[in-house]
Coordinates of N, CA and C in Angstrom, one line a residue:
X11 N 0.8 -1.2 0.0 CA 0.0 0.0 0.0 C 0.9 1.3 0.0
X12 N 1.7 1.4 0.8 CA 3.0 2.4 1.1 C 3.5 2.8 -0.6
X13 N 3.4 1.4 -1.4 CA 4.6 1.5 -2.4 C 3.1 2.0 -4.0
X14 N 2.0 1.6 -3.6 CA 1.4 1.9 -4.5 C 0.9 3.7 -4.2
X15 N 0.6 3.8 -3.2 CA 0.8 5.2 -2.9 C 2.4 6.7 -3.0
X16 N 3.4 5.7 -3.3 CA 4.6 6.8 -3.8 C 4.5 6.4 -4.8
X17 N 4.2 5.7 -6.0 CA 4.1 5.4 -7.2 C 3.2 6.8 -7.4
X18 N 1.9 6.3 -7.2 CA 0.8 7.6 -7.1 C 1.3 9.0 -7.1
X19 N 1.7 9.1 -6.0 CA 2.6 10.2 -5.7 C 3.2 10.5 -6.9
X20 N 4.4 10.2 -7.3 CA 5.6 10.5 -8.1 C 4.8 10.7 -9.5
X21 N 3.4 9.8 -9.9 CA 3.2 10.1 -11.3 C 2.5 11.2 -10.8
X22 N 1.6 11.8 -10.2 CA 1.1 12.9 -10.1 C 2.7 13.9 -10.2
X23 N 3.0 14.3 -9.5 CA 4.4 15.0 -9.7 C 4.8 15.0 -10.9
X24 N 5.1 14.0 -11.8 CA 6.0 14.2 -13.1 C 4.6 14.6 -14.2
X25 N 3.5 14.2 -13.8 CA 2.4 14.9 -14.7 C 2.2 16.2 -14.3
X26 N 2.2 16.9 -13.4 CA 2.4 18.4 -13.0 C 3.2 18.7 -13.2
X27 N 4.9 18.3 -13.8 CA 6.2 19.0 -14.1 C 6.1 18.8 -15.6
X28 N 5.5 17.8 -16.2 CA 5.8 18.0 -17.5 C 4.4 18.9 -17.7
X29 N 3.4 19.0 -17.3 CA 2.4 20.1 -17.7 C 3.1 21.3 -17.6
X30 N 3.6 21.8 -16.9 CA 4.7 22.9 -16.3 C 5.1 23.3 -17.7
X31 N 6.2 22.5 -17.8 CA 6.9 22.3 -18.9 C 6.6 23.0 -20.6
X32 N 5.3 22.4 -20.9 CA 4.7 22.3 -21.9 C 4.5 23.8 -22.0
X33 N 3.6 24.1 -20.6 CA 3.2 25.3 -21.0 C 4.2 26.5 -21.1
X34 N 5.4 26.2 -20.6 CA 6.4 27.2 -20.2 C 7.3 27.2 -21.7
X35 N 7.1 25.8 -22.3 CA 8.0 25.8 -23.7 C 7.4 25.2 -24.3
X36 N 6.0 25.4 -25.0 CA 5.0 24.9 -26.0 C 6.0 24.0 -27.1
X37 N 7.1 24.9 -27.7 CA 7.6 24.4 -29.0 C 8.6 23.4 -28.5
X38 N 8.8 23.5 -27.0 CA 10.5 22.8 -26.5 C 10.4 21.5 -26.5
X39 N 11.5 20.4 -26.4 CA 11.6 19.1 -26.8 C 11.1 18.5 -25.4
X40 N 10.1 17.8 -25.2 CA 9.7 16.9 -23.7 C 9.9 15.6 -24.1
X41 N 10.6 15.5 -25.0 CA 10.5 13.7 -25.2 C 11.4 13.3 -24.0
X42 N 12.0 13.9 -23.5 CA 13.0 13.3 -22.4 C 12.0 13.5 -21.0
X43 N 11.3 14.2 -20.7 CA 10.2 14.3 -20.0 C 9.1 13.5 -19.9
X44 N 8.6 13.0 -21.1 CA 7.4 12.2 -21.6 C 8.1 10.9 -21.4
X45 N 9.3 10.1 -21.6 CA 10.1 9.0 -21.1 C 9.9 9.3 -19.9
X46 N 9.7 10.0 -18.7 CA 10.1 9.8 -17.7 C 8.8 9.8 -17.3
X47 N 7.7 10.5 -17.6 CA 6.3 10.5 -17.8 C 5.9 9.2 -17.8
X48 N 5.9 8.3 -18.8 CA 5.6 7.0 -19.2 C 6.1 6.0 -18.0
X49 N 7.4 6.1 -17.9 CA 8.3 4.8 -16.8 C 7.7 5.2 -15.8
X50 N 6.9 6.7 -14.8 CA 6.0 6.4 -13.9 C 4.9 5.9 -13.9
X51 N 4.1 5.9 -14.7 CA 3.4 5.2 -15.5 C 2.9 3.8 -15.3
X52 N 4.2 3.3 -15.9 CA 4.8 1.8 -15.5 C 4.8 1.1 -14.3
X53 N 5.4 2.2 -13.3 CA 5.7 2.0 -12.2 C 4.9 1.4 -11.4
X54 N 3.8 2.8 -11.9 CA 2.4 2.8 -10.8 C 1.7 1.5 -11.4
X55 N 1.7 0.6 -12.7 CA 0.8 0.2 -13.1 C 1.7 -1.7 -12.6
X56 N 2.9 -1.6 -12.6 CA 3.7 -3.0 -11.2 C 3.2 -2.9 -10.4
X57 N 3.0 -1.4 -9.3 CA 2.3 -2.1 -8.3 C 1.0 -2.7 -8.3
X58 N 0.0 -1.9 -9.3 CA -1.0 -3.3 -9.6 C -0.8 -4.3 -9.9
X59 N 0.0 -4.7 -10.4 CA 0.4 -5.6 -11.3 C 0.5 -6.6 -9.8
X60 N 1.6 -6.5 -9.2 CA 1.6 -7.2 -8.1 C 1.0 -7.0 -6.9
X61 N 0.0 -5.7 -6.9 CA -1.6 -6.3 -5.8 C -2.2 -7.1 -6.8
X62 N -2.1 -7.3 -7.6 CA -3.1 -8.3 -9.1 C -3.0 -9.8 -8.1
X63 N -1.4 -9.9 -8.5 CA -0.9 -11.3 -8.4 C -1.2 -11.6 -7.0
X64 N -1.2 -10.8 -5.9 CA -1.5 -11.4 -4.8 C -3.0 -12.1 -4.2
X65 N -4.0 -11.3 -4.6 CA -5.2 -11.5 -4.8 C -5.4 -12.5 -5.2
X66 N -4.9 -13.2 -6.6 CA -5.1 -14.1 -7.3 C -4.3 -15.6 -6.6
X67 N -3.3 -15.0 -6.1 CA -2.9 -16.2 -4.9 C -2.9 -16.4 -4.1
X68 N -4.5 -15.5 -3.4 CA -5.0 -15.6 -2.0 C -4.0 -14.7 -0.8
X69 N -3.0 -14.4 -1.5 CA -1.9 -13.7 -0.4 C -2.3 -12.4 0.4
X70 N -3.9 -12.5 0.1 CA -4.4 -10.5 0.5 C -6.1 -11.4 0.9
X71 N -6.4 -10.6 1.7 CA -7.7 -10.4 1.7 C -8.7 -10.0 0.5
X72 N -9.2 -10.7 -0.1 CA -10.3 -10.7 -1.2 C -11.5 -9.9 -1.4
X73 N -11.7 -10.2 -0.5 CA -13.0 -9.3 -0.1 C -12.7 -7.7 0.1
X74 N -11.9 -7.4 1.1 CA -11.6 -6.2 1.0 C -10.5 -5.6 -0.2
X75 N -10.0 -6.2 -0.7 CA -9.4 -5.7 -2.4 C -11.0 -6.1 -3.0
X76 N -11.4 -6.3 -3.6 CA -12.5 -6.2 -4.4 C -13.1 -5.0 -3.7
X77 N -13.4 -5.1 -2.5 CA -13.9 -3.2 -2.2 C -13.5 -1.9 -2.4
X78 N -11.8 -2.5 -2.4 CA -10.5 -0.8 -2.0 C -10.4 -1.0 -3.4
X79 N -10.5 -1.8 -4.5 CA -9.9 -2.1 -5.8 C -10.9 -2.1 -7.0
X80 N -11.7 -2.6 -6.8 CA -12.3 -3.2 -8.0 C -12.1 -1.7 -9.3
X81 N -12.8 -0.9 -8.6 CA -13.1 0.2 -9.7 C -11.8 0.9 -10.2
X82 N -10.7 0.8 -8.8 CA -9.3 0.9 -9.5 C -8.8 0.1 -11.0
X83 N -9.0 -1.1 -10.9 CA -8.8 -1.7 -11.5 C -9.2 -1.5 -13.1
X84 N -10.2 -1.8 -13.4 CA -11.6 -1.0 -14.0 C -11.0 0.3 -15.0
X85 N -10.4 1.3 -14.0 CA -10.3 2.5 -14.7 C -8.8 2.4 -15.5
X86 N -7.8 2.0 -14.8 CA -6.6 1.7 -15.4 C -6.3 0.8 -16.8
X87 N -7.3 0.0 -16.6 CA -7.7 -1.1 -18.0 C -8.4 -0.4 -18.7
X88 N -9.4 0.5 -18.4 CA -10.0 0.8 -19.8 C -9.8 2.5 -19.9
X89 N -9.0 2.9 -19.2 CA -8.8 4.4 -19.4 C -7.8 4.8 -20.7
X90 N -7.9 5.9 -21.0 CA -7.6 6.1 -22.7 C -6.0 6.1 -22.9
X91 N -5.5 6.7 -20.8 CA -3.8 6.8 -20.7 C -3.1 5.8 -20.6
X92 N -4.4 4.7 -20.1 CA -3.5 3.5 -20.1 C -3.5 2.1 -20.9
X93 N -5.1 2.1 -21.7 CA -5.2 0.8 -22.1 C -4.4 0.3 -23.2
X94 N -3.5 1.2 -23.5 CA -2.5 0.9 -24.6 C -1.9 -0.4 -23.7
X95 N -1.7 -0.2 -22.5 CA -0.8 -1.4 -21.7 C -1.4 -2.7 -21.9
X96 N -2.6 -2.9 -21.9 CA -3.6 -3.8 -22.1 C -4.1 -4.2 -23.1
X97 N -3.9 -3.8 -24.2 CA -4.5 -3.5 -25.8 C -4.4 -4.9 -25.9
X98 N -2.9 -6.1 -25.7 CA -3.1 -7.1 -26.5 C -2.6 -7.8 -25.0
X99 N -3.7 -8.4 -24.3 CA -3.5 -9.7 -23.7 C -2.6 -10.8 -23.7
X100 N -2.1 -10.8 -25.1 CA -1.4 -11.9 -24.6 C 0.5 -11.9 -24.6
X101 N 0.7 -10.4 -25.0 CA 1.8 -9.9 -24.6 C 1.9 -8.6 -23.4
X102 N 0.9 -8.4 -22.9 CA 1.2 -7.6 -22.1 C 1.5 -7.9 -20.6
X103 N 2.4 -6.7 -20.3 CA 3.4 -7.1 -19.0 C 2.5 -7.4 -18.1
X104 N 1.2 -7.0 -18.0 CA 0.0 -6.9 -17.3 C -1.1 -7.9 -16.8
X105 N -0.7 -9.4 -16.9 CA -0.9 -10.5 -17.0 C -2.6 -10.6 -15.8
X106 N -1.5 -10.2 -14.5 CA -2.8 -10.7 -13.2 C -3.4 -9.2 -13.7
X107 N -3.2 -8.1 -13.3 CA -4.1 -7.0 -13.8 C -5.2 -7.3 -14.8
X108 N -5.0 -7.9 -16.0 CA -5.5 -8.3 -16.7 C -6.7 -9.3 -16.5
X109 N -6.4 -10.3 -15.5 CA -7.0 -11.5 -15.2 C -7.7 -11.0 -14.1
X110 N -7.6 -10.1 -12.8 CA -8.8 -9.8 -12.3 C -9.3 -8.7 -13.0
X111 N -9.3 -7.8 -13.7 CA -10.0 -7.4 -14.2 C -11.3 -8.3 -14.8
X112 N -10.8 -8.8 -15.8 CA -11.8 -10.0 -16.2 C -12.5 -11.0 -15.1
X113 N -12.4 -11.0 -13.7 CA -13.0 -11.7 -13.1 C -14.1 -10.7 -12.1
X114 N -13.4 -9.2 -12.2 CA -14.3 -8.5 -11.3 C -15.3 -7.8 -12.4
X115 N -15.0 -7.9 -13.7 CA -15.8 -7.1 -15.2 C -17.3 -6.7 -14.7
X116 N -18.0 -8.3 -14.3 CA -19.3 -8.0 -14.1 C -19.6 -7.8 -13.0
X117 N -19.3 -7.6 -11.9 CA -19.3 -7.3 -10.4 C -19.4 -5.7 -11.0
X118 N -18.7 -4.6 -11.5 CA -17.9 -3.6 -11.2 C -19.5 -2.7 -11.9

Protein backbone atom coordinates (compact mmCIF):
# COMPACT_ATOMS: atom_id res chain seq x y z
CA UNK A 1 0.00 0.00 0.00
CA UNK A 2 3.05 2.42 1.11
CA UNK A 3 4.62 1.54 -2.45
CA UNK A 4 1.35 1.91 -4.47
CA UNK A 5 0.85 5.15 -2.88
CA UNK A 6 4.63 6.85 -3.78
CA UNK A 7 4.09 5.38 -7.15
CA UNK A 8 0.81 7.60 -7.09
CA UNK A 9 2.56 10.16 -5.68
CA UNK A 10 5.62 10.51 -8.11
CA UNK A 11 3.21 10.15 -11.32
CA UNK A 12 1.13 12.87 -10.11
CA UNK A 13 4.41 14.98 -9.66
CA UNK A 14 6.03 14.24 -13.09
CA UNK A 15 2.42 14.92 -14.68
CA UNK A 16 2.42 18.44 -13.05
CA UNK A 17 6.17 19.02 -14.13
CA UNK A 18 5.78 18.04 -17.46
CA UNK A 19 2.43 20.15 -17.72
CA UNK A 20 4.73 22.87 -16.33
CA UNK A 21 6.90 22.33 -18.88
CA UNK A 22 4.69 22.33 -21.94
CA UNK A 23 3.16 25.30 -20.96
CA UNK A 24 6.40 27.19 -20.22
CA UNK A 25 7.99 25.77 -23.67
CA UNK A 26 5.02 24.88 -26.01
CA UNK A 27 7.57 24.43 -29.02
CA UNK A 28 10.48 22.83 -26.49
CA UNK A 29 11.60 19.14 -26.82
CA UNK A 30 9.67 16.87 -23.71
CA UNK A 31 10.47 13.75 -25.19
CA UNK A 32 13.02 13.34 -22.44
CA UNK A 33 10.22 14.35 -19.96
CA UNK A 34 7.39 12.17 -21.55
CA UNK A 35 10.07 9.03 -21.09
CA UNK A 36 10.11 9.85 -17.66
CA UNK A 37 6.31 10.52 -17.82
CA UNK A 38 5.58 7.05 -19.20
CA UNK A 39 8.35 4.81 -16.85
CA UNK A 40 5.96 6.39 -13.90
CA UNK A 41 3.36 5.18 -15.50
CA UNK A 42 4.84 1.80 -15.47
CA UNK A 43 5.70 1.99 -12.24
CA UNK A 44 2.37 2.82 -10.80
CA UNK A 45 0.85 0.22 -13.14
CA UNK A 46 3.71 -3.00 -11.25
CA UNK A 47 2.33 -2.13 -8.34
CA UNK A 48 -1.02 -3.28 -9.65
CA UNK A 49 0.36 -5.57 -11.28
CA UNK A 50 1.59 -7.18 -8.12
CA UNK A 51 -1.64 -6.31 -5.81
CA UNK A 52 -3.13 -8.29 -9.05
CA UNK A 53 -0.94 -11.33 -8.38
CA UNK A 54 -1.50 -11.45 -4.81
CA UNK A 55 -5.22 -11.48 -4.82
CA UNK A 56 -5.08 -14.07 -7.28
CA UNK A 57 -2.91 -16.22 -4.88
CA UNK A 58 -4.99 -15.59 -1.97
CA UNK A 59 -1.85 -13.71 -0.35
CA UNK A 60 -4.37 -10.53 0.48
CA UNK A 61 -7.75 -10.45 1.67
CA UNK A 62 -10.31 -10.67 -1.18
CA UNK A 63 -12.96 -9.35 -0.08
CA UNK A 64 -11.60 -6.17 1.05
CA UNK A 65 -9.39 -5.71 -2.42
CA UNK A 66 -12.50 -6.20 -4.40
CA UNK A 67 -13.93 -3.18 -2.22
CA UNK A 68 -10.48 -0.76 -2.05
CA UNK A 69 -9.86 -2.10 -5.77
CA UNK A 70 -12.26 -3.19 -7.99
CA UNK A 71 -13.10 0.20 -9.67
CA UNK A 72 -9.27 0.89 -9.53
CA UNK A 73 -8.83 -1.74 -11.51
CA UNK A 74 -11.59 -1.05 -13.96
CA UNK A 75 -10.29 2.49 -14.66
CA UNK A 76 -6.63 1.68 -15.42
CA UNK A 77 -7.66 -1.05 -17.99
CA UNK A 78 -10.04 0.84 -19.77
CA UNK A 79 -8.76 4.41 -19.37
CA UNK A 80 -7.58 6.06 -22.69
CA UNK A 81 -3.82 6.76 -20.67
CA UNK A 82 -3.49 3.46 -20.08
CA UNK A 83 -5.16 0.80 -22.11
CA UNK A 84 -2.53 0.92 -24.57
CA UNK A 85 -0.84 -1.39 -21.74
CA UNK A 86 -3.63 -3.77 -22.05
CA UNK A 87 -4.48 -3.51 -25.76
CA UNK A 88 -3.11 -7.10 -26.49
CA UNK A 89 -3.48 -9.70 -23.72
CA UNK A 90 -1.36 -11.92 -24.63
CA UNK A 91 1.80 -9.95 -24.63
CA UNK A 92 1.25 -7.57 -22.06
CA UNK A 93 3.40 -7.14 -19.05
CA UNK A 94 0.03 -6.91 -17.34
CA UNK A 95 -0.91 -10.48 -16.97
CA UNK A 96 -2.78 -10.66 -13.18
CA UNK A 97 -4.06 -6.99 -13.82
CA UNK A 98 -5.48 -8.32 -16.75
CA UNK A 99 -6.99 -11.45 -15.17
CA UNK A 100 -8.77 -9.84 -12.26
CA UNK A 101 -9.96 -7.37 -14.23
CA UNK A 102 -11.78 -9.97 -16.19
CA UNK A 103 -13.04 -11.71 -13.09
CA UNK A 104 -14.28 -8.45 -11.34
CA UNK A 105 -15.78 -7.13 -15.21
CA UNK A 106 -19.33 -7.95 -14.09
CA UNK A 107 -19.27 -7.28 -10.43
CA UNK A 108 -17.91 -3.61 -11.23
Amino acid sequence: NTEMNQARYKLYEVAKELSQFKKDFPKGDSKEREQIFKATVENLLNQYEILCDYYLSNRINKDRFIKQRKLEIKQIVESEGTKEYFANPLTSNYQAVIEVYRELKNTI
